Coordinates of C-alpha atoms and ligand atoms in Angstrom, one line a residue:
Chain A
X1 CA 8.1 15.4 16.5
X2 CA 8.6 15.9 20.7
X3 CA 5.7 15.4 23.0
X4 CA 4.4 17.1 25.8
X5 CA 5.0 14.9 28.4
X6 CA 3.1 16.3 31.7
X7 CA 5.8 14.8 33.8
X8 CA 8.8 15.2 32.0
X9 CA 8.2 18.2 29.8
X10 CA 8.6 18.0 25.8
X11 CA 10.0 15.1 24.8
X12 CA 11.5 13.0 21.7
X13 CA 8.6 11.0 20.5
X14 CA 11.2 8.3 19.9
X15 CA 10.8 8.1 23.5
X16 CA 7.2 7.0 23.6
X17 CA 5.2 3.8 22.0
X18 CA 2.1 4.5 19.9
X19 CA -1.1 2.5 21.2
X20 CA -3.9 4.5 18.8
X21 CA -7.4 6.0 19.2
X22 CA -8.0 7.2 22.7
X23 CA -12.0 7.4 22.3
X24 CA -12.7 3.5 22.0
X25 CA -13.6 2.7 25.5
X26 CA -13.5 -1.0 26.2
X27 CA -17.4 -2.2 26.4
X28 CA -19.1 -4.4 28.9
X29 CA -18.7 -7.8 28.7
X30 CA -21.6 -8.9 29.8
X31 CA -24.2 -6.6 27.9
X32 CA -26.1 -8.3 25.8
X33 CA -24.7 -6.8 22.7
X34 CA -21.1 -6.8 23.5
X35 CA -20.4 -9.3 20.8
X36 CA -21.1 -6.2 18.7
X37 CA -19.6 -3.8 20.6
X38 CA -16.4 -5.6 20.8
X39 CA -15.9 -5.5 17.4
X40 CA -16.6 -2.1 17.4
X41 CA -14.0 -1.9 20.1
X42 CA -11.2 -3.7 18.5
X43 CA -11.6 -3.2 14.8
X44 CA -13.8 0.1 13.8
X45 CA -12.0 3.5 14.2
X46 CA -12.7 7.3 12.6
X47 CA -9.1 7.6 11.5
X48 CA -9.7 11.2 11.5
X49 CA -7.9 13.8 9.1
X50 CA -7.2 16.3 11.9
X51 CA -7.4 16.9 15.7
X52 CA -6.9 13.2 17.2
X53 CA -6.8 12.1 21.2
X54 CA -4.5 9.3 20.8
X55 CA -2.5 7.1 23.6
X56 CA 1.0 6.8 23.7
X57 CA 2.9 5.2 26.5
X58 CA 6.2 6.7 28.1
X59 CA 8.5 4.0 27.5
X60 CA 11.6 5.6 27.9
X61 CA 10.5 8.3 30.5
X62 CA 8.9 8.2 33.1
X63 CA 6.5 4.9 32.2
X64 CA 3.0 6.5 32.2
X65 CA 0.4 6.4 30.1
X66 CA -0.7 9.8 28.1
X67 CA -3.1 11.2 26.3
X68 CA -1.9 13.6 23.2
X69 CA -4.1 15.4 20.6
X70 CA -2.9 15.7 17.3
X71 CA -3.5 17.1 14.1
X72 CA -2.8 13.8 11.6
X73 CA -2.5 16.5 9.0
X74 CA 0.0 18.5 9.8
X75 CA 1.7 16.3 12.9
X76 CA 1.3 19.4 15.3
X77 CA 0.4 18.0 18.9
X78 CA -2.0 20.1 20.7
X79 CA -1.5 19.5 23.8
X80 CA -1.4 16.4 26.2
X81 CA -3.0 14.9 29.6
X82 CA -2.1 12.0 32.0
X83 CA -4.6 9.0 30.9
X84 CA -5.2 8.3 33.7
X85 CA -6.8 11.4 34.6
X86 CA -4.8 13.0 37.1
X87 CA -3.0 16.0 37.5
X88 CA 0.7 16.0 36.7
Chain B
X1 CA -7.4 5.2 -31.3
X2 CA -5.9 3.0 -33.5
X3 CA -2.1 4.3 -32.6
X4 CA -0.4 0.7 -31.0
X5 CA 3.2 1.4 -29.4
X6 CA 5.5 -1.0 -31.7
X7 CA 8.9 -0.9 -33.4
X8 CA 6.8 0.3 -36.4
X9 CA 5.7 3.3 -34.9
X10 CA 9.0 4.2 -33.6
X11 CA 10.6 3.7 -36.6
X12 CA 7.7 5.5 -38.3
X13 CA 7.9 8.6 -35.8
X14 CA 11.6 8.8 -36.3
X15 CA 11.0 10.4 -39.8
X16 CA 8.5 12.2 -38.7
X17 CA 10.6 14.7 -36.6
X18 CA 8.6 12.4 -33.6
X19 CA 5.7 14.7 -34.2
X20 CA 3.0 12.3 -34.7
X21 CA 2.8 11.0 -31.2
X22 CA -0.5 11.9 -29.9
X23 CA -1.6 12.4 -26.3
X24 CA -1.8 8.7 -24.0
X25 CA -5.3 9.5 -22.7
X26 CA -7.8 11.8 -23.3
X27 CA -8.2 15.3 -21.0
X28 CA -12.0 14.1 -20.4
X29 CA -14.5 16.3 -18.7
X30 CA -17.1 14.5 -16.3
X31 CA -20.5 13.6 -18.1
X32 CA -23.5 13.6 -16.3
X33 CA -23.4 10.0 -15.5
X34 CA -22.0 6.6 -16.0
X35 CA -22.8 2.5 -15.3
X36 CA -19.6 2.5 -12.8
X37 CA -17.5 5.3 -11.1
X38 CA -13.9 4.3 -9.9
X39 CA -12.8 6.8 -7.3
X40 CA -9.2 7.2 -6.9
X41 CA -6.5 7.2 -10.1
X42 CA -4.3 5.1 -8.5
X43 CA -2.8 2.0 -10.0
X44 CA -5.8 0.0 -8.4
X45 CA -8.6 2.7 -9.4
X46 CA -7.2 2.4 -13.2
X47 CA -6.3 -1.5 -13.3
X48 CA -10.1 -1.6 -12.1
X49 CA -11.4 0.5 -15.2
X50 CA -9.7 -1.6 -17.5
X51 CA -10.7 -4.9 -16.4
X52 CA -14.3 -3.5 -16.0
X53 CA -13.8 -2.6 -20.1
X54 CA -12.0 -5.6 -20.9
X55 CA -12.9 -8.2 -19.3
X56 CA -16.3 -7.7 -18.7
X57 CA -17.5 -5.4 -21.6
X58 CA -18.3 -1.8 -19.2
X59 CA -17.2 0.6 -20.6
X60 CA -19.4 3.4 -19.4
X61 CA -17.1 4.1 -16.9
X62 CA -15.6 7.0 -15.1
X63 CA -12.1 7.6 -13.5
X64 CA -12.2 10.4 -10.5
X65 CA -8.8 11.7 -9.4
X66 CA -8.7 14.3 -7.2
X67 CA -5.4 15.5 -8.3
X68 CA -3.4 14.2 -11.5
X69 CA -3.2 10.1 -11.9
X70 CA -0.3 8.3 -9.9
X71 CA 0.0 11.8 -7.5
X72 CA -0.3 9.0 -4.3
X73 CA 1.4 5.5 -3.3
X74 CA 1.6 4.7 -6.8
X75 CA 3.7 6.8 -7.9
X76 CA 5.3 7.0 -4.0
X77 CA 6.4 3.9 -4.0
X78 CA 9.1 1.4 -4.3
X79 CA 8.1 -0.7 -6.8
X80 CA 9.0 -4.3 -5.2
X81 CA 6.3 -6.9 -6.9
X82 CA 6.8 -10.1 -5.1
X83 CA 4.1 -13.2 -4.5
X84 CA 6.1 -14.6 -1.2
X85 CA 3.3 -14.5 1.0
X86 CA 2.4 -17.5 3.4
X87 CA -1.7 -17.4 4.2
X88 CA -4.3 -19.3 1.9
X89 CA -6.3 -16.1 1.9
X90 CA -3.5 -14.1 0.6
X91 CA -1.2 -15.6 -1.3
X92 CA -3.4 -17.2 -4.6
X93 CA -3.9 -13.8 -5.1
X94 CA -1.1 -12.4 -5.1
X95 CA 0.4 -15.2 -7.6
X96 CA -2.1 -14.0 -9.4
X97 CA -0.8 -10.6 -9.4
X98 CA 2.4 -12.2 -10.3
X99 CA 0.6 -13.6 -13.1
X100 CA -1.1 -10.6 -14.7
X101 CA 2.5 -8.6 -14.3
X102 CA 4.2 -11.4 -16.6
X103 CA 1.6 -10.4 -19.2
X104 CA 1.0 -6.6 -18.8
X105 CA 3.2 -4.8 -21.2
X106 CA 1.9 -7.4 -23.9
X107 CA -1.6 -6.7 -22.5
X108 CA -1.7 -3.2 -22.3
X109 CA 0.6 -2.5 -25.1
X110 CA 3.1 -0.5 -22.6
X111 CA 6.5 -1.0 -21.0
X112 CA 5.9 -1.2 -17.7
X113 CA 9.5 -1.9 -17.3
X114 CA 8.3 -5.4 -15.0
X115 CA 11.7 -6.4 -13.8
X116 CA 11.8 -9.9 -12.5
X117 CA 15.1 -9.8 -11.0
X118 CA 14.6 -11.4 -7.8
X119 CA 13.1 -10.5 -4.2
X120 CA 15.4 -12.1 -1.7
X121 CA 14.8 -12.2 1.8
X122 CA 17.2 -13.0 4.1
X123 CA 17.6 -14.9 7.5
X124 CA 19.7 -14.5 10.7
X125 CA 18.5 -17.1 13.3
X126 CA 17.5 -21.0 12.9
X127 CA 13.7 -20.4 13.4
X128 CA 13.8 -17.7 10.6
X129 CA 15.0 -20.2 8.5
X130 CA 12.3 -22.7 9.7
X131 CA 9.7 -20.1 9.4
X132 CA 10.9 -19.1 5.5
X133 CA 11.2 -23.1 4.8
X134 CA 7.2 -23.3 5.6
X135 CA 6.8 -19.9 3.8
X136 CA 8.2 -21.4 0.6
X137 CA 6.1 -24.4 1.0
X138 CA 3.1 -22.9 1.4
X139 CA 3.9 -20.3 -2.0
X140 CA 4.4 -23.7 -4.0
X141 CA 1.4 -25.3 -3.1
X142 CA -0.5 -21.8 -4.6
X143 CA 1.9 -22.5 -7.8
X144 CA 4.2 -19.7 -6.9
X145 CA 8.3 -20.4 -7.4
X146 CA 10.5 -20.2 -4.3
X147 CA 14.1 -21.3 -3.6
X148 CA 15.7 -21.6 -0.2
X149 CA 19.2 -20.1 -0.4
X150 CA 21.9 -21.4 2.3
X151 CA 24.6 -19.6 3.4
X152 CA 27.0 -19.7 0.4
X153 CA 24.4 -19.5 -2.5
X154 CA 23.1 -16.1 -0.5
X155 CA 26.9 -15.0 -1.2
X156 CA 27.1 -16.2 -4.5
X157 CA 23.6 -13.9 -5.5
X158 CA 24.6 -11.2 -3.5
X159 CA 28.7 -11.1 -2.6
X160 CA 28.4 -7.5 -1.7
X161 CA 26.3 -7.8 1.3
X162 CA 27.8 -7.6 5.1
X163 CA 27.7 -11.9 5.5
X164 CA 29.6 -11.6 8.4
X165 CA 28.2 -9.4 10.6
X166 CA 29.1 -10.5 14.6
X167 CA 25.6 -9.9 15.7
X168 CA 23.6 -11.0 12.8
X169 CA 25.3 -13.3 10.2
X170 CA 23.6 -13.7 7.4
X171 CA 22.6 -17.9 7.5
X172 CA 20.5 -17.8 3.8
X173 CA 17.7 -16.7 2.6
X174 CA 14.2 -17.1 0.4
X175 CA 14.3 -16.1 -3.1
X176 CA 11.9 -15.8 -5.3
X177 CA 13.1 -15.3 -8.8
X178 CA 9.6 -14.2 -10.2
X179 CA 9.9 -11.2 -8.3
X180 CA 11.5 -8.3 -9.0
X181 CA 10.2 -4.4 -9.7
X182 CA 8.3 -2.4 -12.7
X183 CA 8.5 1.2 -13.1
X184 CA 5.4 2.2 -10.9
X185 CA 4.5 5.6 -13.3
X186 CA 4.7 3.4 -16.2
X187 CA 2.2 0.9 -15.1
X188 CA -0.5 4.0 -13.6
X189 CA 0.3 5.7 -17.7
X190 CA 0.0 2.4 -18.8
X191 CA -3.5 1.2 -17.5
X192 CA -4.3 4.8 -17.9
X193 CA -4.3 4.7 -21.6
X194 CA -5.2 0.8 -22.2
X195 CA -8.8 1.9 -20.4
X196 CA -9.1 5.4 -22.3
X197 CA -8.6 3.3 -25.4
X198 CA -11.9 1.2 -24.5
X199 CA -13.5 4.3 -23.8
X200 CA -13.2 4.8 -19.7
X201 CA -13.0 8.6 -19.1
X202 CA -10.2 9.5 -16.9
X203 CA -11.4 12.5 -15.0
X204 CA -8.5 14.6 -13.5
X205 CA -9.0 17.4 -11.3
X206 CA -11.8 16.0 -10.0
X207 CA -11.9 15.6 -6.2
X208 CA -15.0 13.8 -4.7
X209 CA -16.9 15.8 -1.8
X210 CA -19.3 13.4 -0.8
X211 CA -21.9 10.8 -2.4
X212 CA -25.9 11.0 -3.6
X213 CA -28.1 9.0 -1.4
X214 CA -31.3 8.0 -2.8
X215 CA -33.7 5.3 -0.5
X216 CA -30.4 4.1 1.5
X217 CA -28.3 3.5 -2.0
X218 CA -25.1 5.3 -3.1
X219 CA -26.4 6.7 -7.3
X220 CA -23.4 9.1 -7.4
X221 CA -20.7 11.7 -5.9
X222 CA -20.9 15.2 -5.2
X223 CA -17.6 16.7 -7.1
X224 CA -15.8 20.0 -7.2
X225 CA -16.4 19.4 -10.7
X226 CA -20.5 19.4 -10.1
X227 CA -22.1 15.8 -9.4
X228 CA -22.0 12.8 -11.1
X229 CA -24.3 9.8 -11.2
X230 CA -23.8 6.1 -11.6
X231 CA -25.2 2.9 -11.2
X232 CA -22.0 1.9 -9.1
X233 CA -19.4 3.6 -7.3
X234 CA -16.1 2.1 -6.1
X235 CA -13.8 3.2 -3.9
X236 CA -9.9 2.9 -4.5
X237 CA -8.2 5.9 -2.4
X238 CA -5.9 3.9 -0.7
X239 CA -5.0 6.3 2.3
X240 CA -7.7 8.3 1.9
X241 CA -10.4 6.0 2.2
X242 CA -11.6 6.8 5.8
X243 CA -12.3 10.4 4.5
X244 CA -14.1 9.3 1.9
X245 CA -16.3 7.0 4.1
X246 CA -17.0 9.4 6.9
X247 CA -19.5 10.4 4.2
X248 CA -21.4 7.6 4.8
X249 CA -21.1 7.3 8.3
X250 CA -19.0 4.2 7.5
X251 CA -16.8 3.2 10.1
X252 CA -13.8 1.0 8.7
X253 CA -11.0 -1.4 10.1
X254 CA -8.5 0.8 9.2
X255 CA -5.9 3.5 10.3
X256 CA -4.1 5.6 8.2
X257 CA 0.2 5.7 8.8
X258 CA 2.9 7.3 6.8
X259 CA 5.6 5.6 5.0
X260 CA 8.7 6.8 4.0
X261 CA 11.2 6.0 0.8
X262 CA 14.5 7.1 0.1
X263 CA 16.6 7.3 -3.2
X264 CA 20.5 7.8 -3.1
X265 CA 22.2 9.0 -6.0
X266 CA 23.1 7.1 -9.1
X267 CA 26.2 4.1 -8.7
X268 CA 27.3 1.5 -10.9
X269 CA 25.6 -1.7 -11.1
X270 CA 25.5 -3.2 -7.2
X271 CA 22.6 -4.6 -5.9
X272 CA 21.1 -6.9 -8.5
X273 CA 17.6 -7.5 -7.4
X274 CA 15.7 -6.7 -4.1
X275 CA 16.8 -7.2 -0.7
X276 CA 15.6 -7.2 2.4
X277 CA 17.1 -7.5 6.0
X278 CA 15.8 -9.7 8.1
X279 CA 16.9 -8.4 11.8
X280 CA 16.0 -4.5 11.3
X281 CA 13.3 -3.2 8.9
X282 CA 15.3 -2.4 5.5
X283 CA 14.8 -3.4 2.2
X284 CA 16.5 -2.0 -1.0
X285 CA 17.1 -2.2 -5.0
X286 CA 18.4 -0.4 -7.5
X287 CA 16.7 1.6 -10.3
X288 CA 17.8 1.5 -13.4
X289 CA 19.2 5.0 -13.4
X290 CA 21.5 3.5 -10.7
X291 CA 19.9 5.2 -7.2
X292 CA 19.6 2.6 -4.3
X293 CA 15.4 2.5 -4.1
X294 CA 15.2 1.6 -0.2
X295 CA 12.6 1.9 3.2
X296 CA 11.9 0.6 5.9
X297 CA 9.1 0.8 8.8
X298 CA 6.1 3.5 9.2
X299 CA 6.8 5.8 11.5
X300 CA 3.6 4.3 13.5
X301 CA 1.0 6.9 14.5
X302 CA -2.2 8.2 12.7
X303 CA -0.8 10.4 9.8
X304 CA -2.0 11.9 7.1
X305 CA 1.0 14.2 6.0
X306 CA 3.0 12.2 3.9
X307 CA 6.1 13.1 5.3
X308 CA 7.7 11.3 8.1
X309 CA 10.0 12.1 10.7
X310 CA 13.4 11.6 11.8
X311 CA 13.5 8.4 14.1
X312 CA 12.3 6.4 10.8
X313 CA 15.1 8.0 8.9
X314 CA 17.8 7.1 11.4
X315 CA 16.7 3.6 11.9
X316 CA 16.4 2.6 8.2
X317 CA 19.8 4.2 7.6
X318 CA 21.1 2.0 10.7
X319 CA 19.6 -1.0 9.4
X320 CA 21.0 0.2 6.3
X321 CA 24.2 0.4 7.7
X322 CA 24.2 -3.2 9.1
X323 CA 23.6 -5.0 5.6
X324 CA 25.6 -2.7 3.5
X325 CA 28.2 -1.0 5.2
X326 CA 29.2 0.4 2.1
X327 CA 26.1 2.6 1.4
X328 CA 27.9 4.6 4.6
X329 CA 29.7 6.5 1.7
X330 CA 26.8 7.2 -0.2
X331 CA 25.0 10.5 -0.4
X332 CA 21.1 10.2 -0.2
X333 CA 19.1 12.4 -2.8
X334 CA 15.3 12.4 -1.5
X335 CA 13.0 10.7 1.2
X336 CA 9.3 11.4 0.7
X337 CA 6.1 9.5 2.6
X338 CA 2.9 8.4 1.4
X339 CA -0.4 7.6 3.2
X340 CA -0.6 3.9 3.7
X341 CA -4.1 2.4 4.4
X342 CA -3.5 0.4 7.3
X343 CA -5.7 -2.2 8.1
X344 CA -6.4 -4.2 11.8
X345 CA -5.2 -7.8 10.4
X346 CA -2.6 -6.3 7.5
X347 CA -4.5 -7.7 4.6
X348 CA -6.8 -5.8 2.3
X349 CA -10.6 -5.8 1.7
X350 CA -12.1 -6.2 -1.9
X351 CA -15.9 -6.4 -1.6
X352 CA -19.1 -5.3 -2.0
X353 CA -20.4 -3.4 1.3
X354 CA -24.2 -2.8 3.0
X355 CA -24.9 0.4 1.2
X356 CA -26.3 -0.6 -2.4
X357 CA -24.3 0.6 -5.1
X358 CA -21.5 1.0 -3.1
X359 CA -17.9 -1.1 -3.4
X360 CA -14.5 -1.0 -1.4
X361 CA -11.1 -1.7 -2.2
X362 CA -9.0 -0.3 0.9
X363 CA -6.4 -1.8 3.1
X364 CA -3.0 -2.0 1.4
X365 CA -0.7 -1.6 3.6
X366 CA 2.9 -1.1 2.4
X367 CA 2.1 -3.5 0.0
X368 CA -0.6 -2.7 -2.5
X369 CA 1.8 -1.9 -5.3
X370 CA 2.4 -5.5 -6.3
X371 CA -1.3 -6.0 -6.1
X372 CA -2.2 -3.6 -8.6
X373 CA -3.0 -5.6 -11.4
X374 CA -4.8 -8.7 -9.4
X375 CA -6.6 -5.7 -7.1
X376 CA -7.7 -4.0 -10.6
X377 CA -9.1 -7.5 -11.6
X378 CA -10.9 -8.4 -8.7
X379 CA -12.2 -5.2 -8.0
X380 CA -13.9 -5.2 -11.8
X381 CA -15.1 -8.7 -10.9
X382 CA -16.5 -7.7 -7.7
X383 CA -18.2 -4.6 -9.1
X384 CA -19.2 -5.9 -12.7
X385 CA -20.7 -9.3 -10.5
X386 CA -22.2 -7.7 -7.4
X387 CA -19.7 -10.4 -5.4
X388 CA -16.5 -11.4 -5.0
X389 CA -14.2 -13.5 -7.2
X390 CA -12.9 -16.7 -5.6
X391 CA -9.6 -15.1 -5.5
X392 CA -11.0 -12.1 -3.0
X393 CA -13.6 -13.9 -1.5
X394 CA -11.4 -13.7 1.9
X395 CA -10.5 -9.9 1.4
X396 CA -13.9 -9.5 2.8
X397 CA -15.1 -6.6 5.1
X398 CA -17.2 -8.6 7.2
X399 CA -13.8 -11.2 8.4
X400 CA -13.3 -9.0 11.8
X401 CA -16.7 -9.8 12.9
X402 CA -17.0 -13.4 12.2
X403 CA -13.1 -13.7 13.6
X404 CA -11.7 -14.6 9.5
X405 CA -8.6 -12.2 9.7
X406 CA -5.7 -12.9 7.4
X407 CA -2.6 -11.8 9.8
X408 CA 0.4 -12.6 8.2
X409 CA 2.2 -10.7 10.9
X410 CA -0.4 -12.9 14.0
X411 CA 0.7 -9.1 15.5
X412 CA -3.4 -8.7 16.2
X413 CA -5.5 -5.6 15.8
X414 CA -2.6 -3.0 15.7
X415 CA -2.1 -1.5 12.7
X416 CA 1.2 -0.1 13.3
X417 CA 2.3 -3.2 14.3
X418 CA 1.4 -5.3 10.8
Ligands
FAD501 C1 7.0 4.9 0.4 C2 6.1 3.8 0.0 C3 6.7 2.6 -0.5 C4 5.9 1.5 -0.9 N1 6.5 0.4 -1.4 C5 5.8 -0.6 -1.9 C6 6.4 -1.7 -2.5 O1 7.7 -1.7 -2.7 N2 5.7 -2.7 -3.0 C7 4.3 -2.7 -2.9 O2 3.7 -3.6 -3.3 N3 3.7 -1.6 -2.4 C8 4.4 -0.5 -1.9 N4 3.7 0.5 -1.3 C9 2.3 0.5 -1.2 C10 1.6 0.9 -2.5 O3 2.1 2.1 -3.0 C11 0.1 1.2 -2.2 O4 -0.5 0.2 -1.4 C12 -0.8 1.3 -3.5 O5 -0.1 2.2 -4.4 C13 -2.2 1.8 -3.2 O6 -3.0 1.7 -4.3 P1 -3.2 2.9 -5.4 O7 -2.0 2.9 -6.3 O8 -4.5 2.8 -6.0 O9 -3.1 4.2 -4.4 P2 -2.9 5.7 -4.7 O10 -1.9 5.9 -5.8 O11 -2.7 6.4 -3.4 O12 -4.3 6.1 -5.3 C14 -5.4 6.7 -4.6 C15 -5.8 7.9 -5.4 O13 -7.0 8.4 -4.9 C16 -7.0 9.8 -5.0 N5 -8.0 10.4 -4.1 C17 -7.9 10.5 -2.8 N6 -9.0 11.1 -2.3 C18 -9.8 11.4 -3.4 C19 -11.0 12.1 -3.6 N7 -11.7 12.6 -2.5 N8 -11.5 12.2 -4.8 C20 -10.8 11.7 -5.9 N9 -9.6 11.1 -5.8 C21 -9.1 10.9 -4.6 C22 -5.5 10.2 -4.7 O14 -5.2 11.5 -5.2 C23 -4.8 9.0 -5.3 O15 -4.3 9.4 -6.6 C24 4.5 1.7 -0.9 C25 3.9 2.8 -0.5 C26 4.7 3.9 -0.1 C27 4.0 5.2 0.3
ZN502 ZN1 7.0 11.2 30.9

């Protein structure tokens, strides 16, 4: 499996480290149902069976954070953005 | 039904021309409804229809396997059984486990082939030793055996192993005797046909599309083989579960990897019981037809393809290579991957859930093989009692919200982590 790195072009994936779920967005702390939300956060996720925006981290590369959709079915990636939201 | 596997019928059968051997199970065809539906024909989804018939008299019960019994981790798997584990939560029911697979093949009148030739673990560093010695401890005081091994008895049980390796000599190890493998086809045929003889039909063919609703309860599943309706439906799908559960717009702690196996091809006699590396992921035994049974780590990303890819092969051959130099010299036959139900803490859930009617078993890991029998047991329990047994009462889905996890690993809520 290689990934799409925006800044260094397809790449090993042995290069990158796996974080998860991209979609989970960290809730605020201070709502009043964040105890729930948290756990929503941390614990709950679709762990879908196809298309998945997940985050891996270029470890061995250039040290950014991407985003890379997936298909868990089949492994092929579908293309890939910079997490943090800029352009390459 | 009255056809028991003995040395009579053997003997019997032999002047026969073997030719009055009749099917294990019955083909059946789903009926319109039961008291309890067991999805999944897994070793879990079985062991659960047995103990539901035998232990607590319900027998109405259905068996839904979406392909043919054993087709996922149970037959996919590497057959370790082992009770070593270190958490109050955990490891009661896993000597449990330990317990039922002493009895099986007299229980279910089937060789399972259990094996209990030893699960050793080794350790390379002073504070692996110190965190094994507490291990140990912690299986005695759930009744589990365990024996610390130092340096020389590790050679004496296991001579052939790379001792001396200059970056990680091997210092001893923990060994559990009780532990050991069982032919993991055998023991899905086995329960298969030990619950078709107390009347559970075992439906293949059968995949489940969805669920009936009716005021908020679950009363059945949508099938390709038309619905089916049921006082109580539990899941056992292993890796599968989340799909399942999307149905019911049931969000779950869990994440679903890919694990790989390998087999080699048949050698004499070398590795006696099971083995695993304690400074790189590797773990091996050897089957009876001779081929070294080994794995390693999931490859560690969302996966539902049970295959796996290359970095996972090179560093379990690496680790391989480390512990047994030898197996350098060895041709490798097959590698395959199953779809491991990862959960955020590494422990699984047995309990009943907020939809009425509805019941999980989910969250195995890499390790739900040797659970099959205790997970069968408590499942039943749960399902036949409307609550958990004392034995699963921590597997329960609720522990990530009140802050309960069982973390063996204390690796936190990353599954590809545990
Ligand atoms: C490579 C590998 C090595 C492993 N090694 C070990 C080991 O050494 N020791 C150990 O303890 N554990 C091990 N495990 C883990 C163990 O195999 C699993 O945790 C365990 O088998 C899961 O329970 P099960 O047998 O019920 O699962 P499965 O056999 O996967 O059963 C689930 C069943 O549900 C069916 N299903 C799915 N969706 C549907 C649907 N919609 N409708 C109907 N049926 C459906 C599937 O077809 C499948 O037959 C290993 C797993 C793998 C993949
Ligand atoms: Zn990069």
């Amino acid at each position: 499996m290689r990934l799409p790195c925006p800044y260094c072009g397809l790449r090993d994936a042995h290069e990158f480290s796996y974080l998860g779920d991209a979609t989970p967005k960290r809730p605020d702390a201070s709502a009043p149902d964040a105890a729930d939300a948290f756990h929503d956060y941390v614990y709950l996720r679709d762990n879908p069976a196809g298309p998945m925006k997940e985050l891996w981290y270029h470890s061995a590369g250039c040290r950014r954070w991407i985003v890379v959709e997936r298909d868990t079915r089949t492994h092929a990636v579908l293309g890939a953005t910079l997490a943090s939201g800029d352009a390459a | 039904m009255s056809d028991r596997y003995s040395v009579f019928s053997l003997i019997a059968n032999a002047f026969t021309g073997q030719k009055g051997w009749r099917p294990a199970w019955r083909d059946a065809a789903p009926k319109p409804s039961y008291d309890v539906i067991v999805i999944g024909g897994g070793g879990h989804g079985l062991a659960t229809a047995y103990y539901l018939a035998k232990e607590h008299g319900i027998r109405n019960v259905a068996v839904l396997e979406k392909g043919h019994i054993g087709s996922g981790n149970a037959g996919r798997n590497t057959t370790i059984i082992r009770s070593n584990y270190l958490l109050p939560g955990n490891e009661p029911f896993y000597e449990w486990s330990m317990k039922l697979w002493e009895g099986l093949e007299q229980d279910v009148n089937y060789n399972s082939m259990v094996s209990q030739r030893g699960v050793l673990n080794l350790y390379h560093s002073d504070a692996q030793r110190d965190a094994y010695a507490r291990r140990a401890n912690s299986m005695r005081l759930a009744g589990a055996d365990s024996e610390l091994l130092d340096r020389e008895q590790v050679r004496a049980f296991a001579p052939f192993l790379n001792h001396d390796d200059a970056r990680f000599p091997i210092q001893g190890g923990l060994l559990q005797r009780r532990g050991g493998t069982a032919r993991h086809d055998a023991v899905v045929w086995g329960y298969a046909r030990a619950a078709d003889r107390l009347g559970v039909d075992i439906v293949q063919n059968c995949e489940v599309t969805g669920f009936i609703r009716e005021n908020g309860a679950v009363v059945g599943v949508e099938t390709t083989r038309g619905p089916v309706r049921a006082n109580k439906v539990g899941l056992a799908v292993a890796g599968s579960t989340s799909r399942l559960t999307r149905h019911l717009d049931m969000r779950l702690p869990i994440e679903s990897h890919v694990l790989t196996a390998f087999v080699s091809e048949g050698l004499k006699p070398l590795v006696p019981g099971v083995v695993t590396f304690g400074m790189g992921h590797f773990y091996v035994s050897q089957s009876d037809k001779g081929g070294l049974v080994f794995g390693g780590d999931i490859d560690g990303y969302n996966s539902y393809a049970q295959r796996g890819n290359l970095p996972v092969v090179e560093d379990v051959c690496e680790a391989g290579m480390a512990l047994l130099p030898q197996i350098g010299r060895v041709r490798m036959l097959r590698s395959w991957g199953g779809i491991m139900d990862m959960s955020m803490d590494g422990s699984p859930i047995i309990d009943v859930t907020p939809i009425p009617g509805f019941y999980l078993n989910c969250g195995w890991n890499y390790g739900g093989f040797k659970a099959t029998p205790a997970s069968g047991w408590c499942f039943a329990w749960t399902l036949a009692k409307d609550a958990p047994h004392a034995l699963n009462a921590a597997y329960r889905l609720d522990r990530f919200r009140t802050g309960h996890v069982i973390d063996e690993k204390g690796v936190g809520a990353q599954p590809n982590l545990h």
